[in-house]
Amino acid sequence: MTWETIARRDFEMAAGAGSRKLLLGLTGLSVLLAAYIYPIIGVEPITTARFGGFVTDWLTTVLPFVGVLLGYGAVVNERESGALRLSLSLPNSRLDVLLGKFCSRAGLLTGVLLVSLAGAGILVVYPFGELVIGRFLAFVFLTTLFGSIWCGLGLATSLVVATRRRALVLSFTLVFLSVVVWGAVETALRAGLNAAGVIDGDLPGPAKFFFGLEPGHVFQRVVSGLVTGGMADGPWYLNEWVALFLLVLWSVGPLGLAYASFARRDVS
Amino acid sequence: MVVTLWFSFSVRNTGPSTIQLFPHMMSMAAIDASAVSKRYRTETALDRVDFAVEEGETFGFLGPNGAGKSTFINMLLDFAKPTQGSVSIFGHDCQSEGVAARERIGVLPEGYSVYERFTGRQHIEYAIRSKEADDDPVEILDRVGIRGDADRQASDYSKGMAQRLVLGMALVGEPDLLILDEPSTGLDPNGAAKMREILREENARGATVFFSSHILEQVESVCDRVGILQNGELVAVDTIEGLRSSLGGGTKLVITVAEFVQGMLESVRAVDGVETAVTAGDQTIEVTCVNDANMDILVELHSLGVDVVNFRTDEASLEDMFIEYTGA
């Protein structure tokens, strides 16, 4: 299993970079800050489970950026410099490279999220909050999964293009579409259809499902269904279990497609 | 008697499978290329290259820049995939069984770069872990002559030092085959000599050595056989001796005369067995020919009234042969 060797080497290098330390430090700090503010401005009861609902908006905005920033250069940097040729001339497969890089980068983010969410839990519970351990652990797991999805999307761009610049542009396009454009289009469509009198209030189920495919939406649906318990009624395909399935699909699908392209192409 | 009986029994009953039971007893090529081609959109980088490198030999892969040497090595390492044909290392297809093919080899690729923020020692340690070997990193760094720089970041190394480092990575785990793409790139003459010495030691240990080069001198001094690649085609594969004899005996006659005479070169060229005849300087004629023609040439010159001051024979150097083959 040489992917472990690659993961270890990448981790030693990636964790050492100053810019990455800053990026991850700020991410952790922002989670702690949210946990500090939540008992002050949140609505009673203050619990670790409801903290999940409070912080998801922030996480769905920040983690995509942090994730792709960690992932986008992972392979393409080495392809551009030629270090990838050194790795692949050893008895490593391209799948080893993918697994090693993913474990290293997603592991880095997961570590930071685990530590900062543990700290956040303490800040929420002490002095007046309530610890709802099961749901909080589910929230921690879902958050690390969501972070890994965006690391994976960054890594996927790293696998399919030939230069660092293109990987950066492509991954930021994804983040921009997902975080900014997708929700705006949904809102505009709803407003338009309402104004035209086609619908009254919400979009029909299939349209909601379509707009709900975006990873941030999926993450929020799973969190509200499994952690905070604030899921609205609707057709079965909008429930939290379908959303959980979609979340898992997001974590393996794009990487799988990117790998298929990476495995086929020449390392020039 | 017992052995004979057993043998005849096994041949009669299990015939072909007896051989398949012991594949390691059959000789297996270290590298086997069968009609391998690589085409890019507009150009053919390799055209039906077909040859084998036998276990234990040192094979030099020669050709001018752009002849397709690196393309071939890229396919051995599965950096590139053949458009047609296949290549294998110790019987493992380089594309479908890439990891198995690379398990017993050491590689010095072309166009690599060292890892950022990693010292020389960490590079060797990484190769040791990847190959699941148990070498001593310091010993290897010492062998390639960069022990003193073991704990410096390799990205600060000079090109020559990086080349030594990656050679060190290639030596990890006593590989059965070394594949080196232009190994002397960036090395000073001492470094190049050291490289050749290491290649000889590795070959003496039993490793097969395959390397590409456009510098003929180093190929000539270490190789058992050479292959010459030209515009993607393999134009010759032979021992250096074999190449010599296939080039008209490979003798070069260097004749110093008192003065040139009109029609002299034409007459020499007309002698049986002469391949080329050219003047070099004011008083020298260089003739390549079969060995038997030496005296005939001198007789011809004498009959033309040319005063032969001196003459000597040279064996054709690899460079002469290379120029002959590639028309450079």
Coordinates of C-alpha atoms in Angstrom, one line a residue:
Chain A
M1 CA 0.0 0.0 0.0
T2 CA 2.3 2.7 -1.2
W3 CA -0.4 5.4 -1.1
E4 CA 0.4 5.6 2.6
T5 CA 3.9 6.5 1.8
I6 CA 2.7 9.2 -0.7
A7 CA 0.2 10.5 1.9
R8 CA 2.9 10.8 4.5
R9 CA 5.3 12.6 2.2
D10 CA 2.6 15.0 1.1
F11 CA 1.5 15.6 4.6
E12 CA 5.0 16.5 5.7
M13 CA 5.3 18.9 2.9
A14 CA 1.8 20.4 2.9
A15 CA 1.7 20.9 6.6
G16 CA 5.0 22.8 6.5
A17 CA 3.8 25.5 4.2
G18 CA 3.2 28.9 5.9
S19 CA 0.2 29.9 3.8
R20 CA -1.5 26.7 4.5
K21 CA -1.0 27.0 8.3
L22 CA -2.5 30.5 8.1
L23 CA -5.5 29.3 6.0
L24 CA -6.2 26.4 8.4
G25 CA -5.6 28.5 11.5
L26 CA -8.1 31.1 10.3
T27 CA -10.7 28.3 9.5
G28 CA -10.3 26.8 13.0
L29 CA -10.5 30.2 14.6
S30 CA -13.7 31.2 12.8
V31 CA -15.4 28.0 14.0
L32 CA -14.3 28.8 17.6
L33 CA -15.5 32.4 17.2
A34 CA -18.9 31.2 16.0
A35 CA -19.1 28.9 19.0
Y36 CA -18.3 31.9 21.3
I37 CA -20.9 34.1 19.7
Y38 CA -23.7 31.5 19.5
P39 CA -24.6 31.4 23.3
I40 CA -24.8 35.1 23.3
I41 CA -27.0 35.7 20.3
G42 CA -28.6 32.3 19.8
V43 CA -32.2 31.4 20.8
E44 CA -32.8 29.2 23.8
P45 CA -32.2 26.3 24.3
I46 CA -28.5 26.5 23.7
T47 CA -27.3 23.0 22.8
T48 CA -24.4 21.5 20.8
A49 CA -27.0 20.1 18.4
R50 CA -28.6 23.4 17.6
F51 CA -25.2 25.0 17.3
G52 CA -24.9 22.8 14.1
G53 CA -27.8 24.7 12.6
F54 CA -26.4 28.0 13.6
V55 CA -23.0 27.5 12.0
T56 CA -23.9 25.6 8.8
D57 CA -24.4 28.8 6.8
W58 CA -20.9 29.9 7.7
L59 CA -19.4 26.5 7.0
T60 CA -21.1 26.2 3.6
T61 CA -19.5 29.5 2.6
V62 CA -16.0 29.0 4.0
L63 CA -15.3 25.3 3.6
P64 CA -15.6 25.3 -0.2
F65 CA -12.9 27.9 -0.4
V66 CA -10.6 26.3 2.1
G67 CA -11.2 22.8 0.6
V68 CA -10.3 23.8 -3.0
L69 CA -7.4 25.9 -1.9
L70 CA -6.0 22.8 -0.1
G71 CA -6.7 20.5 -3.0
Y72 CA -6.2 22.3 -6.3
G73 CA -2.4 22.3 -6.4
A74 CA -1.9 18.8 -5.0
V75 CA -1.1 17.0 -8.2
V76 CA -0.8 19.7 -10.8
N77 CA 2.1 21.4 -9.0
E78 CA 4.1 18.2 -9.2
R79 CA 3.0 17.6 -12.8
E80 CA 4.2 21.1 -13.8
S81 CA 7.5 20.9 -11.9
G82 CA 8.3 17.2 -12.8
A83 CA 8.2 15.8 -9.3
L84 CA 5.2 13.7 -10.4
R85 CA 7.6 11.8 -12.7
L86 CA 9.8 11.0 -9.7
S87 CA 6.8 9.6 -7.8
L88 CA 5.4 7.6 -10.7
S89 CA 8.8 6.1 -11.6
L90 CA 8.8 4.4 -8.2
P91 CA 6.4 1.4 -7.8
N92 CA 3.5 3.8 -7.2
S93 CA 0.3 3.6 -9.3
R94 CA -1.7 6.7 -10.3
L95 CA -4.4 5.5 -7.9
D96 CA -1.8 5.5 -5.1
V97 CA -1.0 9.1 -6.0
L98 CA -4.7 10.1 -5.8
L99 CA -5.4 8.3 -2.6
G100 CA -2.3 9.5 -0.9
K101 CA -2.9 13.1 -1.9
F102 CA -6.6 13.0 -0.9
C103 CA -5.9 11.4 2.5
S104 CA -3.2 14.0 3.2
R105 CA -5.1 17.1 2.2
A106 CA -8.5 16.0 3.4
G107 CA -6.9 14.7 6.5
L108 CA -5.3 18.0 7.2
L109 CA -8.6 19.8 7.0
T110 CA -10.4 17.1 9.0
G111 CA -7.8 17.4 11.8
V112 CA -8.3 21.1 12.0
L113 CA -12.1 20.7 12.0
L114 CA -12.0 18.0 14.7
V115 CA -9.9 20.1 17.0
S116 CA -11.8 23.4 16.4
L117 CA -15.3 21.7 16.7
A118 CA -14.2 20.0 20.0
G119 CA -13.2 23.5 21.2
A120 CA -16.5 24.8 19.9
G121 CA -18.4 22.1 21.8
I122 CA -16.8 23.2 25.0
L123 CA -17.5 26.9 24.3
V124 CA -21.2 26.1 23.7
V125 CA -21.6 23.8 26.7
Y126 CA -19.8 26.0 29.2
P127 CA -21.4 27.6 31.2
F128 CA -25.1 27.4 30.3
G129 CA -25.4 25.1 27.3
E130 CA -26.4 21.5 27.0
L131 CA -24.3 18.7 25.5
V132 CA -26.3 16.6 23.1
I133 CA -23.5 14.2 22.3
G134 CA -24.9 11.9 19.6
R135 CA -26.2 14.6 17.4
F136 CA -23.1 16.7 17.9
L137 CA -20.9 13.9 16.8
A138 CA -23.1 13.4 13.8
F139 CA -22.6 17.1 13.0
V140 CA -18.8 16.8 13.4
F141 CA -18.8 13.8 11.0
L142 CA -20.9 15.6 8.4
T143 CA -18.8 18.7 8.6
T144 CA -15.6 16.8 8.0
L145 CA -17.3 15.0 5.1
F146 CA -18.4 18.3 3.6
G147 CA -14.8 19.7 4.0
S148 CA -13.4 16.5 2.3
I149 CA -15.9 16.9 -0.6
W150 CA -14.4 20.3 -1.4
C151 CA -10.8 19.1 -0.9
G152 CA -11.8 16.3 -3.3
L153 CA -13.2 18.8 -5.8
G154 CA -10.0 20.8 -5.7
L155 CA -8.0 17.6 -6.1
A156 CA -10.2 16.6 -9.0
T157 CA -9.4 19.8 -10.9
S158 CA -5.7 19.1 -10.1
L159 CA -6.0 15.8 -11.9
V160 CA -7.7 16.9 -15.0
V161 CA -5.7 20.0 -16.1
A162 CA -2.1 20.5 -17.0
T163 CA -1.3 23.7 -15.3
R164 CA -1.6 25.2 -11.8
R165 CA -3.3 28.3 -13.1
R166 CA -6.0 26.3 -14.9
A167 CA -6.6 24.2 -11.8
L168 CA -7.0 27.4 -9.8
V169 CA -9.5 29.0 -12.3
L170 CA -11.5 25.8 -12.6
S171 CA -11.8 25.1 -8.9
F172 CA -12.7 28.7 -8.1
T173 CA -15.3 28.7 -10.8
L174 CA -16.8 25.6 -9.1
V175 CA -16.8 27.4 -5.7
F176 CA -18.3 30.6 -7.2
L177 CA -21.1 28.7 -9.0
S178 CA -21.9 26.7 -6.0
V179 CA -21.7 29.3 -3.2
V180 CA -22.9 32.4 -5.1
V181 CA -24.6 31.7 -8.4
W182 CA -26.6 28.5 -7.6
G183 CA -28.6 30.0 -4.7
A184 CA -29.1 33.3 -6.6
V185 CA -30.5 31.5 -9.6
E186 CA -32.9 29.6 -7.4
T187 CA -34.1 32.7 -5.7
A188 CA -34.5 34.6 -8.9
L189 CA -36.5 31.7 -10.5
R190 CA -38.7 31.4 -7.5
A191 CA -39.4 35.1 -7.5
G192 CA -40.0 35.2 -11.2
L193 CA -42.4 32.2 -11.2
N194 CA -44.2 33.7 -8.2
A195 CA -44.6 37.1 -10.0
A196 CA -45.9 35.4 -13.1
G197 CA -48.4 33.5 -11.0
V198 CA -47.1 30.1 -12.1
I199 CA -46.4 29.0 -8.5
D200 CA -47.6 30.2 -5.2
G201 CA -44.7 30.3 -2.7
D202 CA -42.3 27.4 -3.0
L203 CA -40.8 25.8 -6.1
P204 CA -42.3 22.4 -7.1
G205 CA -40.6 19.3 -5.6
P206 CA -38.5 18.3 -8.7
A207 CA -37.1 21.8 -9.1
K208 CA -36.3 21.9 -5.4
F209 CA -34.5 18.6 -5.8
F210 CA -32.6 19.9 -8.7
F211 CA -31.4 23.1 -6.9
G212 CA -30.8 21.0 -3.8
L213 CA -28.2 18.9 -5.6
E214 CA -25.5 21.5 -4.9
P215 CA -23.2 20.2 -2.1
G216 CA -23.9 23.1 0.3
H217 CA -27.7 22.6 0.0
V218 CA -27.2 18.8 0.4
F219 CA -25.1 19.4 3.5
Q220 CA -27.7 21.8 5.0
R221 CA -30.5 19.3 4.4
V222 CA -28.7 16.5 6.1
V223 CA -27.7 18.7 9.0
S224 CA -31.3 19.9 9.6
G225 CA -32.7 16.4 9.2
L226 CA -30.2 14.5 11.3
V227 CA -28.8 17.1 13.7
T228 CA -31.1 20.0 14.4
G229 CA -34.4 18.1 13.6
G230 CA -35.9 21.0 11.7
M231 CA -36.7 19.2 8.4
A232 CA -39.9 20.4 6.6
D233 CA -42.3 17.9 5.1
G234 CA -42.0 17.2 1.4
P235 CA -41.7 14.4 -1.1
W236 CA -39.4 11.5 -0.1
Y237 CA -36.6 12.5 -2.5
L238 CA -36.1 15.6 -0.4
N239 CA -35.6 13.8 2.9
E240 CA -32.3 13.7 4.8
W241 CA -31.4 10.1 3.9
V242 CA -31.5 10.9 0.2
A243 CA -29.4 13.9 0.9
L244 CA -26.9 11.9 2.9
F245 CA -26.6 9.5 -0.1
L246 CA -26.0 12.6 -2.3
L247 CA -23.4 13.8 0.1
V248 CA -21.5 10.5 -0.2
L249 CA -21.9 10.6 -4.0
W250 CA -20.3 14.1 -4.0
S251 CA -17.3 12.8 -2.0
V252 CA -16.5 10.0 -4.5
G253 CA -18.1 10.9 -7.8
P254 CA -16.0 13.8 -9.0
L255 CA -12.8 12.2 -7.9
G256 CA -13.7 9.0 -9.7
L257 CA -14.4 10.9 -12.9
A258 CA -11.2 12.9 -12.6
Y259 CA -9.2 9.7 -11.9
A260 CA -10.5 8.1 -15.1
S261 CA -9.1 11.1 -17.0
F262 CA -5.8 11.2 -15.0
A263 CA -5.2 7.4 -15.5
R264 CA -5.6 7.7 -19.3
R265 CA -3.5 10.7 -20.0
D266 CA 0.2 10.9 -20.6
V267 CA 2.4 12.5 -18.0
S268 CA 4.3 14.9 -20.2
Chain B
M1 CA 17.9 -43.7 -13.6
V2 CA 15.2 -42.6 -11.3
V3 CA 15.6 -39.0 -12.6
T4 CA 15.3 -40.2 -16.2
L5 CA 12.2 -42.1 -15.5
W6 CA 10.6 -39.2 -13.7
F7 CA 11.5 -36.9 -16.5
S8 CA 10.1 -39.1 -19.2
F9 CA 7.0 -39.6 -17.1
S10 CA 6.4 -36.0 -16.6
V11 CA 7.1 -35.2 -20.3
R12 CA 4.7 -37.8 -21.4
N13 CA 1.9 -36.8 -19.0
T14 CA 2.2 -33.2 -18.3
G15 CA 4.3 -32.1 -21.2
P16 CA 3.8 -28.3 -21.8
S17 CA 2.7 -27.6 -18.2
T18 CA 6.0 -28.8 -16.9
I19 CA 7.7 -25.9 -18.5
Q20 CA 5.1 -23.4 -17.3
L21 CA 5.6 -24.6 -13.8
F22 CA 9.1 -23.1 -13.8
P23 CA 8.8 -19.8 -15.6
H24 CA 11.9 -18.4 -13.7
M25 CA 14.0 -21.0 -15.4
M26 CA 13.3 -19.7 -18.8
S27 CA 15.4 -16.8 -19.9
M28 CA 13.2 -13.6 -19.7
A29 CA 14.1 -10.4 -21.4
A30 CA 14.7 -7.4 -19.0
I31 CA 13.0 -5.2 -21.6
D32 CA 10.9 -6.5 -24.4
A33 CA 9.5 -4.1 -27.0
S34 CA 7.3 -5.6 -29.7
A35 CA 6.4 -3.3 -32.6
V36 CA 5.8 -0.4 -30.4
S37 CA 4.6 2.9 -32.0
K38 CA 3.7 6.2 -30.5
R39 CA 1.9 8.8 -32.7
Y40 CA 0.9 12.2 -31.6
R41 CA -1.6 14.2 -33.7
T42 CA 0.8 15.2 -36.5
E43 CA 4.0 13.3 -35.9
T44 CA 5.2 9.8 -35.3
A45 CA 7.5 9.7 -32.3
L46 CA 8.2 6.0 -32.5
D47 CA 7.6 3.7 -35.4
R48 CA 7.3 -0.1 -34.8
V49 CA 10.4 -0.3 -32.5
D50 CA 11.1 -4.0 -31.9
F51 CA 14.0 -5.2 -29.7
A52 CA 14.9 -6.9 -26.4
V53 CA 17.4 -6.1 -23.7
E54 CA 18.6 -9.4 -22.2
E55 CA 19.1 -9.9 -18.5
G56 CA 22.6 -8.9 -17.3
E57 CA 23.6 -6.7 -20.2
T58 CA 24.4 -3.0 -20.4
F59 CA 22.4 -1.6 -23.3
G60 CA 23.0 1.9 -24.7
F61 CA 20.1 3.6 -26.4
L62 CA 21.5 6.1 -28.8
G63 CA 20.1 8.8 -31.0
P64 CA 20.2 12.5 -31.8
N65 CA 17.9 14.8 -29.8
G66 CA 14.3 14.2 -30.7
A67 CA 14.9 10.7 -32.1
G68 CA 12.3 9.2 -29.7
K69 CA 14.6 7.9 -26.9
S70 CA 12.6 9.6 -24.1
T71 CA 9.3 8.7 -25.7
F72 CA 10.4 5.1 -25.5
I73 CA 11.5 5.4 -21.8
N74 CA 8.2 7.2 -21.0
M75 CA 6.3 4.2 -22.2
L76 CA 8.5 1.9 -20.1
L77 CA 7.5 3.9 -17.1
D78 CA 3.8 4.3 -18.2
F79 CA 4.1 8.1 -18.4
A80 CA 2.9 7.6 -22.0
K81 CA 0.9 4.8 -23.6
P82 CA 1.8 3.2 -26.9
T83 CA -0.5 3.9 -29.9
Q84 CA 0.3 0.3 -31.0
G85 CA 2.4 -2.6 -29.9
S86 CA 3.5 -3.2 -26.3
V87 CA 6.5 -3.0 -24.0
S88 CA 7.2 -5.2 -21.0
I89 CA 9.8 -5.3 -18.2
F90 CA 10.6 -8.8 -16.9
G91 CA 7.5 -10.1 -18.5
H92 CA 5.2 -7.5 -17.0
D93 CA 3.3 -5.3 -19.4
C94 CA 4.4 -1.7 -18.7
Q95 CA 0.8 -0.4 -19.1
S96 CA -1.5 -3.0 -17.7
E97 CA 0.9 -4.1 -14.9
G98 CA 2.8 -0.9 -14.4
V99 CA 3.4 -1.2 -10.7
A100 CA 4.6 -4.8 -11.0
A101 CA 6.9 -3.7 -13.9
R102 CA 8.4 -1.0 -11.8
E103 CA 8.9 -3.0 -8.7
R104 CA 12.3 -4.4 -9.6
I105 CA 13.7 -1.4 -11.3
G106 CA 15.6 1.8 -10.5
V107 CA 14.9 4.8 -12.6
L108 CA 16.6 8.1 -13.4
P109 CA 13.9 9.8 -15.5
E110 CA 14.2 12.9 -17.7
G111 CA 12.5 16.1 -16.9
Y112 CA 11.9 15.4 -13.3
S113 CA 12.2 17.8 -10.4
V114 CA 13.0 17.0 -6.7
Y115 CA 10.4 17.4 -4.0
E116 CA 10.0 20.8 -2.4
R117 CA 10.9 21.2 1.3
F118 CA 12.5 17.7 1.3
T119 CA 16.1 17.1 2.1
G120 CA 18.4 14.8 0.2
R121 CA 18.1 12.2 2.9
Q122 CA 14.3 12.4 3.0
H123 CA 14.3 11.7 -0.8
I124 CA 16.3 8.5 -0.3
E125 CA 14.1 7.5 2.7
Y126 CA 11.0 8.1 0.6
A127 CA 12.4 5.8 -2.2
I128 CA 13.3 3.2 0.5
R129 CA 9.7 3.2 1.8
S130 CA 8.2 3.2 -1.6
K131 CA 10.3 0.1 -2.6
E132 CA 9.9 -1.5 0.8
A133 CA 13.7 -1.8 0.9
D134 CA 16.0 -1.6 3.9
D135 CA 19.0 0.3 2.6
D136 CA 20.9 2.8 4.7
P137 CA 20.2 6.3 3.3
V138 CA 23.6 7.6 4.3
E139 CA 25.4 4.7 2.6
I140 CA 23.6 5.5 -0.7
L141 CA 24.2 9.2 -0.4
D142 CA 27.9 8.5 0.2
R143 CA 28.0 6.2 -2.9
V144 CA 26.7 8.9 -5.2
G145 CA 28.9 11.5 -3.5
I146 CA 26.5 13.9 -1.8
R147 CA 26.7 12.6 1.8
G148 CA 27.8 16.1 2.9
D149 CA 24.6 17.7 1.6
A150 CA 22.3 15.0 3.0
D151 CA 20.4 17.4 5.2
R152 CA 20.1 20.3 2.8
Q153 CA 16.8 20.9 1.0
A154 CA 17.1 19.2 -2.4
S155 CA 15.5 22.1 -4.2
D156 CA 18.6 24.1 -3.4
Y157 CA 20.8 21.4 -5.1
S158 CA 22.6 22.1 -8.4
K159 CA 21.4 20.2 -11.4
G160 CA 24.4 17.8 -11.1
M161 CA 23.7 17.2 -7.4
A162 CA 20.0 16.5 -8.1
Q163 CA 21.1 14.1 -10.8
R164 CA 23.3 12.2 -8.2
L165 CA 20.4 12.2 -5.7
V166 CA 17.9 10.7 -8.1
L167 CA 20.5 8.2 -9.2
G168 CA 20.8 7.3 -5.5
M169 CA 17.0 6.9 -5.4
A170 CA 17.3 4.6 -8.4
L171 CA 19.9 2.4 -6.6
V172 CA 17.7 1.8 -3.6
G173 CA 16.7 -1.8 -3.1
E174 CA 19.3 -3.3 -5.4
P175 CA 17.1 -3.2 -8.6
D176 CA 17.4 -5.9 -11.2
L177 CA 17.2 -3.3 -13.9
L178 CA 18.3 0.3 -14.1
I179 CA 16.6 2.7 -16.6
L180 CA 18.5 5.9 -17.0
D181 CA 17.4 8.7 -19.3
E182 CA 20.5 10.8 -20.3
P183 CA 22.2 10.1 -17.0
S184 CA 25.1 12.4 -17.4
T185 CA 23.0 15.5 -17.9
G186 CA 24.3 18.3 -15.7
L187 CA 27.3 16.3 -14.4
D188 CA 30.8 17.5 -14.6
P189 CA 33.5 15.2 -16.1
N190 CA 34.2 13.7 -12.7
G191 CA 30.6 13.2 -12.0
A192 CA 30.1 11.5 -15.4
A193 CA 33.1 9.2 -14.6
K194 CA 31.6 8.4 -11.2
M195 CA 28.3 7.6 -12.9
R196 CA 30.0 5.2 -15.3
E197 CA 31.8 3.6 -12.4
I198 CA 28.5 3.0 -10.6
L199 CA 26.9 1.6 -13.7
R200 CA 29.7 -0.9 -14.1
E201 CA 29.5 -1.9 -10.4
E202 CA 25.7 -2.4 -10.7
N203 CA 26.2 -4.4 -13.8
A204 CA 28.9 -6.5 -12.1
R205 CA 26.4 -7.1 -9.2
G206 CA 24.1 -8.7 -11.8
A207 CA 21.8 -5.7 -12.7
T208 CA 20.7 -5.0 -16.3
V209 CA 21.5 -1.5 -17.3
F210 CA 19.5 0.4 -19.9
F211 CA 20.4 4.0 -20.6
S212 CA 19.9 6.6 -23.3
S213 CA 22.4 9.1 -24.4
H214 CA 23.5 11.3 -27.2
I215 CA 27.1 11.3 -25.8
L216 CA 28.8 8.5 -27.6
E217 CA 32.0 8.3 -25.6
Q218 CA 30.2 7.1 -22.4
V219 CA 28.1 4.6 -24.3
E220 CA 31.2 3.1 -26.0
S221 CA 33.0 2.6 -22.7
V222 CA 30.3 0.8 -20.8
C223 CA 27.9 -0.8 -23.2
D224 CA 27.7 -4.4 -24.3
R225 CA 25.2 -3.6 -27.0
V226 CA 23.7 -0.4 -28.5
G227 CA 20.6 0.5 -30.3
I228 CA 20.5 3.5 -32.6
L229 CA 17.3 5.4 -32.9
Q230 CA 16.7 7.8 -35.7
N231 CA 13.4 9.7 -36.4
G232 CA 11.5 7.2 -34.3
E233 CA 12.9 4.2 -36.0
L234 CA 15.4 1.7 -34.7
V235 CA 18.1 1.7 -37.4
A236 CA 20.5 -0.7 -35.7
V237 CA 20.9 -3.0 -32.7
D238 CA 24.2 -4.7 -32.2
T239 CA 27.4 -4.9 -30.3
I240 CA 29.9 -2.1 -31.1
E241 CA 32.0 -4.8 -32.7
G242 CA 29.0 -5.9 -34.7
L243 CA 28.3 -2.4 -35.9
R244 CA 31.9 -2.0 -36.9
S245 CA 31.9 -5.1 -39.1
S246 CA 28.5 -4.3 -40.6
L247 CA 30.0 -1.0 -41.7
G248 CA 32.5 -2.5 -44.1
G249 CA 34.9 -3.9 -41.6
G250 CA 35.0 -0.5 -40.0
T251 CA 38.6 0.3 -40.8
K252 CA 39.5 3.9 -41.2
L253 CA 42.8 4.5 -43.1
V254 CA 44.5 7.8 -42.4
I255 CA 47.0 8.5 -45.1
T256 CA 49.5 11.4 -45.1
V257 CA 50.8 12.2 -48.6
A258 CA 53.4 14.7 -49.8
E259 CA 50.8 16.4 -52.0
F260 CA 47.4 15.8 -53.5
V261 CA 47.0 14.9 -57.1
Q262 CA 44.2 15.6 -59.5
G263 CA 41.6 12.7 -59.6
M264 CA 43.2 11.1 -56.6
L265 CA 40.0 10.7 -54.5
E266 CA 38.0 9.4 -57.4
S267 CA 40.6 6.7 -58.1
V268 CA 40.7 5.7 -54.4
R269 CA 36.9 5.4 -54.3
A270 CA 37.0 3.2 -57.3
V271 CA 39.1 0.6 -55.4
D272 CA 37.2 -2.5 -54.4
G273 CA 36.1 -2.4 -50.8
V274 CA 36.4 1.4 -50.3
E275 CA 33.3 3.0 -48.8
T276 CA 34.3 6.7 -48.4
A277 CA 37.3 8.7 -49.2
V278 CA 37.7 12.3 -48.1
T279 CA 40.5 14.8 -47.6
A280 CA 41.2 16.2 -44.2
G281 CA 43.6 19.1 -44.1
D282 CA 46.3 19.7 -46.8
Q283 CA 48.1 16.4 -46.8
T284 CA 45.7 13.8 -45.3
I285 CA 43.2 11.5 -46.9
E286 CA 40.8 9.5 -44.7
V287 CA 39.4 6.4 -46.2
T288 CA 36.9 3.9 -44.7
C289 CA 37.1 0.5 -46.2
V290 CA 37.1 -3.2 -45.5
N291 CA 40.4 -4.5 -44.0
D292 CA 41.4 -6.3 -47.2
A293 CA 41.5 -3.1 -49.2
N294 CA 44.3 -1.4 -47.3
M295 CA 47.1 -2.5 -49.6
D296 CA 45.1 -2.0 -52.8
I297 CA 44.6 1.6 -51.8
L298 CA 48.3 2.2 -51.2
V299 CA 49.2 0.5 -54.5
E300 CA 46.6 2.7 -56.3
L301 CA 48.1 5.9 -54.8
H302 CA 51.6 4.8 -55.7
S303 CA 50.5 4.1 -59.3
L304 CA 49.0 7.7 -59.4
G305 CA 52.4 9.0 -58.5
V306 CA 51.3 10.1 -55.0
D307 CA 54.1 10.0 -52.5
V308 CA 52.8 8.3 -49.3
V309 CA 54.6 9.8 -46.3
N310 CA 52.8 8.0 -43.6
F311 CA 49.7 5.9 -42.9
R312 CA 47.9 4.4 -40.0
T313 CA 44.6 2.5 -39.5
D314 CA 41.9 3.4 -37.0
E315 CA 39.0 1.4 -35.9
A316 CA 35.9 3.3 -36.7
S317 CA 34.8 5.0 -33.5
L318 CA 31.2 4.8 -32.3
E319 CA 30.9 8.3 -33.4
D320 CA 31.8 7.5 -37.0
M321 CA 29.3 4.7 -37.0
F322 CA 26.7 6.9 -35.4
I323 CA 27.1 9.5 -38.1
E324 CA 27.1 6.8 -40.8
Y325 CA 23.8 5.4 -39.4
T326 CA 22.0 8.5 -38.7
G327 CA 23.3 10.5 -41.6
A328 CA 24.0 13.4 -39.3

